[in-house]
Amino acid sequence: MYEVKVMADFAAAHNLRNFRGRCENLHGHNWKVEVTVRGDRLEESGVLVDFGEVKDALRKALHQLDHQYLNDLTYFQDKNPSSELIARYLFETLSAVIDGPHRRVHSVSAWESKDSCATYYGER
């Protein structure tokens, strides 16, 4: 099994509805996102997936979130834009682009601070 990881960041504001605590108030984060792709077979070139392909897909996905009020985005209209659900949103978005016969997005972690993150692994 092979594993490739790519990281990027974005800044956005949100608040957690029906949450008892400070995060119920409008606030922002400088998120760091880590994407892990796993696969059992390398391409002829000796790589699992081109880092540039993963970075490009992640950059496009993060463009939709960067400097936004996440609660206003369609995906989060009926759910909280928590780190857990941001990771899931990115997992689903990236899986649609990156997954192939011998590779798949294994996990996405959304770091809201240097010491706090949530990771989504999918339901496969």
PDB file of C-alpha atoms in Angstrom:
ATOM      1  CA  MET A   1       0.000   0.000   0.000  1.00  0.00           C
ATOM      2  CA  TYR A   2       1.270   3.456  -0.935  1.00  0.00           C
ATOM      3  CA  GLU A   3       0.280   6.767   0.611  1.00  0.00           C
ATOM      4  CA  VAL A   4       0.632  10.344  -0.630  1.00  0.00           C
ATOM      5  CA  LYS A   5      -0.192  13.452   1.424  1.00  0.00           C
ATOM      6  CA  VAL A   6      -0.774  17.027   0.309  1.00  0.00           C
ATOM      7  CA  MET A   7      -1.480  20.079   2.474  1.00  0.00           C
ATOM      8  CA  ALA A   8      -2.923  23.513   1.809  1.00  0.00           C
ATOM      9  CA  ASP A   9      -4.673  26.222   3.781  1.00  0.00           C
ATOM     10  CA  PHE A  10      -7.579  28.613   3.609  1.00  0.00           C
ATOM     11  CA  ALA A  11      -9.158  31.293   5.787  1.00  0.00           C
ATOM     12  CA  ALA A  12     -12.876  31.518   6.482  1.00  0.00           C
ATOM     13  CA  ALA A  13     -15.468  32.553   9.041  1.00  0.00           C
ATOM     14  CA  HIS A  14     -18.279  30.488  10.524  1.00  0.00           C
ATOM     15  CA  ASN A  15     -20.372  29.925  13.584  1.00  0.00           C
ATOM     16  CA  LEU A  16     -21.864  26.728  14.959  1.00  0.00           C
ATOM     17  CA  ARG A  17     -25.646  26.830  15.261  1.00  0.00           C
ATOM     18  CA  ASN A  18     -27.249  25.228  18.331  1.00  0.00           C
ATOM     19  CA  PHE A  19     -23.850  24.885  19.967  1.00  0.00           C
ATOM     20  CA  ARG A  20     -23.395  25.880  23.574  1.00  0.00           C
ATOM     21  CA  GLY A  21     -20.123  27.688  23.794  1.00  0.00           C
ATOM     22  CA  ARG A  22     -17.991  30.384  22.242  1.00  0.00           C
ATOM     23  CA  CYS A  23     -18.064  28.765  18.792  1.00  0.00           C
ATOM     24  CA  GLU A  24     -21.742  29.683  18.518  1.00  0.00           C
ATOM     25  CA  ASN A  25     -20.522  33.243  17.909  1.00  0.00           C
ATOM     26  CA  LEU A  26     -19.202  34.383  14.545  1.00  0.00           C
ATOM     27  CA  HIS A  27     -15.454  33.725  14.369  1.00  0.00           C
ATOM     28  CA  GLY A  28     -12.802  32.675  11.892  1.00  0.00           C
ATOM     29  CA  HIS A  29      -9.898  30.307  11.432  1.00  0.00           C
ATOM     30  CA  ASN A  30      -6.881  29.888   9.240  1.00  0.00           C
ATOM     31  CA  TRP A  31      -7.508  26.239   8.420  1.00  0.00           C
ATOM     32  CA  LYS A  32      -4.869  23.800   7.260  1.00  0.00           C
ATOM     33  CA  VAL A  33      -6.117  20.838   5.225  1.00  0.00           C
ATOM     34  CA  GLU A  34      -4.284  17.532   4.829  1.00  0.00           C
ATOM     35  CA  VAL A  35      -5.393  15.103   2.107  1.00  0.00           C
ATOM     36  CA  THR A  36      -4.198  11.490   2.144  1.00  0.00           C
ATOM     37  CA  VAL A  37      -4.463   9.353  -0.995  1.00  0.00           C
ATOM     38  CA  ARG A  38      -3.790   5.612  -0.775  1.00  0.00           C
ATOM     39  CA  GLY A  39      -3.391   2.977  -3.422  1.00  0.00           C
ATOM     40  CA  ASP A  40      -2.083  -0.504  -4.042  1.00  0.00           C
ATOM     41  CA  ARG A  41      -0.438   0.054  -7.421  1.00  0.00           C
ATOM     42  CA  LEU A  42       1.843   2.683  -8.906  1.00  0.00           C
ATOM     43  CA  GLU A  43       1.506   4.149 -12.375  1.00  0.00           C
ATOM     44  CA  GLU A  44       4.102   3.203 -15.006  1.00  0.00           C
ATOM     45  CA  SER A  45       6.011   6.328 -14.013  1.00  0.00           C
ATOM     46  CA  GLY A  46       6.493   4.947 -10.500  1.00  0.00           C
ATOM     47  CA  VAL A  47       4.064   7.321  -8.759  1.00  0.00           C
ATOM     48  CA  LEU A  48       0.727   6.665  -7.102  1.00  0.00           C
ATOM     49  CA  VAL A  49      -0.668  10.000  -8.257  1.00  0.00           C
ATOM     50  CA  ASP A  50       0.942  13.192  -9.475  1.00  0.00           C
ATOM     51  CA  PHE A  51       1.258  15.563  -6.502  1.00  0.00           C
ATOM     52  CA  GLY A  52       0.262  18.363  -8.877  1.00  0.00           C
ATOM     53  CA  GLU A  53      -3.036  16.628  -9.660  1.00  0.00           C
ATOM     54  CA  VAL A  54      -3.929  16.388  -5.967  1.00  0.00           C
ATOM     55  CA  LYS A  55      -2.765  19.949  -5.271  1.00  0.00           C
ATOM     56  CA  ASP A  56      -4.802  21.285  -8.190  1.00  0.00           C
ATOM     57  CA  ALA A  57      -7.960  19.468  -7.065  1.00  0.00           C
ATOM     58  CA  LEU A  58      -7.459  20.690  -3.493  1.00  0.00           C
ATOM     59  CA  ARG A  59      -6.785  24.254  -4.632  1.00  0.00           C
ATOM     60  CA  LYS A  60     -10.035  24.269  -6.639  1.00  0.00           C
ATOM     61  CA  ALA A  61     -12.023  22.868  -3.702  1.00  0.00           C
ATOM     62  CA  LEU A  62     -10.540  25.369  -1.253  1.00  0.00           C
ATOM     63  CA  HIS A  63     -11.242  28.251  -3.626  1.00  0.00           C
ATOM     64  CA  GLN A  64     -14.944  27.666  -2.866  1.00  0.00           C
ATOM     65  CA  LEU A  65     -14.271  28.075   0.887  1.00  0.00           C
ATOM     66  CA  ASP A  66     -11.508  30.663   1.083  1.00  0.00           C
ATOM     67  CA  HIS A  67     -12.508  33.983   2.656  1.00  0.00           C
ATOM     68  CA  GLN A  68     -16.164  32.947   2.820  1.00  0.00           C
ATOM     69  CA  TYR A  69     -18.748  32.864   5.570  1.00  0.00           C
ATOM     70  CA  LEU A  70     -19.139  29.087   5.477  1.00  0.00           C
ATOM     71  CA  ASN A  71     -22.673  29.082   6.905  1.00  0.00           C
ATOM     72  CA  ASP A  72     -23.868  30.756   3.679  1.00  0.00           C
ATOM     73  CA  LEU A  73     -22.570  28.002   1.386  1.00  0.00           C
ATOM     74  CA  THR A  74     -25.146  25.586  -0.028  1.00  0.00           C
ATOM     75  CA  TYR A  75     -23.480  22.496   1.490  1.00  0.00           C
ATOM     76  CA  PHE A  76     -23.774  23.989   4.986  1.00  0.00           C
ATOM     77  CA  GLN A  77     -27.314  25.378   4.736  1.00  0.00           C
ATOM     78  CA  ASP A  78     -28.739  22.494   6.763  1.00  0.00           C
ATOM     79  CA  LYS A  79     -25.624  21.488   8.722  1.00  0.00           C
ATOM     80  CA  ASN A  80     -22.972  23.187  10.805  1.00  0.00           C
ATOM     81  CA  PRO A  81     -19.683  24.092   9.124  1.00  0.00           C
ATOM     82  CA  SER A  82     -17.715  22.282  11.819  1.00  0.00           C
ATOM     83  CA  SER A  83     -14.193  21.033  11.208  1.00  0.00           C
ATOM     84  CA  GLU A  84     -15.660  17.527  10.980  1.00  0.00           C
ATOM     85  CA  LEU A  85     -18.101  18.489   8.238  1.00  0.00           C
ATOM     86  CA  ILE A  86     -15.571  20.648   6.411  1.00  0.00           C
ATOM     87  CA  ALA A  87     -13.324  17.570   6.264  1.00  0.00           C
ATOM     88  CA  ARG A  88     -16.248  15.513   4.953  1.00  0.00           C
ATOM     89  CA  TYR A  89     -17.162  18.127   2.334  1.00  0.00           C
ATOM     90  CA  LEU A  90     -13.588  18.173   1.061  1.00  0.00           C
ATOM     91  CA  PHE A  91     -13.363  14.363   1.142  1.00  0.00           C
ATOM     92  CA  GLU A  92     -16.474  14.044  -1.018  1.00  0.00           C
ATOM     93  CA  THR A  93     -15.389  16.806  -3.395  1.00  0.00           C
ATOM     94  CA  LEU A  94     -11.866  15.431  -3.836  1.00  0.00           C
ATOM     95  CA  SER A  95     -12.917  11.779  -4.093  1.00  0.00           C
ATOM     96  CA  ALA A  96     -15.043  12.621  -7.121  1.00  0.00           C
ATOM     97  CA  VAL A  97     -11.934  13.936  -8.902  1.00  0.00           C
ATOM     98  CA  ILE A  98      -9.030  11.842  -7.568  1.00  0.00           C
ATOM     99  CA  ASP A  99     -10.370   8.319  -7.017  1.00  0.00           C
ATOM    100  CA  GLY A 100      -9.353   5.759  -9.621  1.00  0.00           C
ATOM    101  CA  PRO A 101      -9.117   1.988 -10.085  1.00  0.00           C
ATOM    102  CA  HIS A 102      -6.028   1.643  -7.876  1.00  0.00           C
ATOM    103  CA  ARG A 103      -6.145   4.756  -5.695  1.00  0.00           C
ATOM    104  CA  ARG A 104      -8.614   6.647  -3.549  1.00  0.00           C
ATOM    105  CA  VAL A 105      -8.794   9.514  -1.125  1.00  0.00           C
ATOM    106  CA  HIS A 106      -8.226   7.808   2.222  1.00  0.00           C
ATOM    107  CA  SER A 107      -8.793  10.760   4.546  1.00  0.00           C
ATOM    108  CA  VAL A 108      -9.059  14.510   4.839  1.00  0.00           C
ATOM    109  CA  SER A 109      -8.071  16.376   8.006  1.00  0.00           C
ATOM    110  CA  ALA A 110      -9.173  19.943   8.683  1.00  0.00           C
ATOM    111  CA  TRP A 111      -6.955  21.711  11.230  1.00  0.00           C
ATOM    112  CA  GLU A 112      -8.667  24.744  12.759  1.00  0.00           C
ATOM    113  CA  SER A 113      -5.640  25.507  14.931  1.00  0.00           C
ATOM    114  CA  LYS A 114      -2.109  24.187  15.343  1.00  0.00           C
ATOM    115  CA  ASP A 115      -3.280  21.598  17.861  1.00  0.00           C
ATOM    116  CA  SER A 116      -6.888  20.761  16.883  1.00  0.00           C
ATOM    117  CA  CYS A 117      -8.138  18.899  13.837  1.00  0.00           C
ATOM    118  CA  ALA A 118     -10.955  16.655  12.666  1.00  0.00           C
ATOM    119  CA  THR A 119     -10.451  13.838  10.154  1.00  0.00           C
ATOM    120  CA  TYR A 120     -12.986  12.188   7.847  1.00  0.00           C
ATOM    121  CA  TYR A 121     -12.282   8.750   6.377  1.00  0.00           C
ATOM    122  CA  GLY A 122     -15.410   8.152   4.341  1.00  0.00           C
ATOM    123  CA  GLU A 123     -17.888   5.345   4.595  1.00  0.00           C
ATOM    124  CA  ARG A 124     -16.260   2.804   2.310  1.00  0.00           C
TER     125      ARG A 124
END
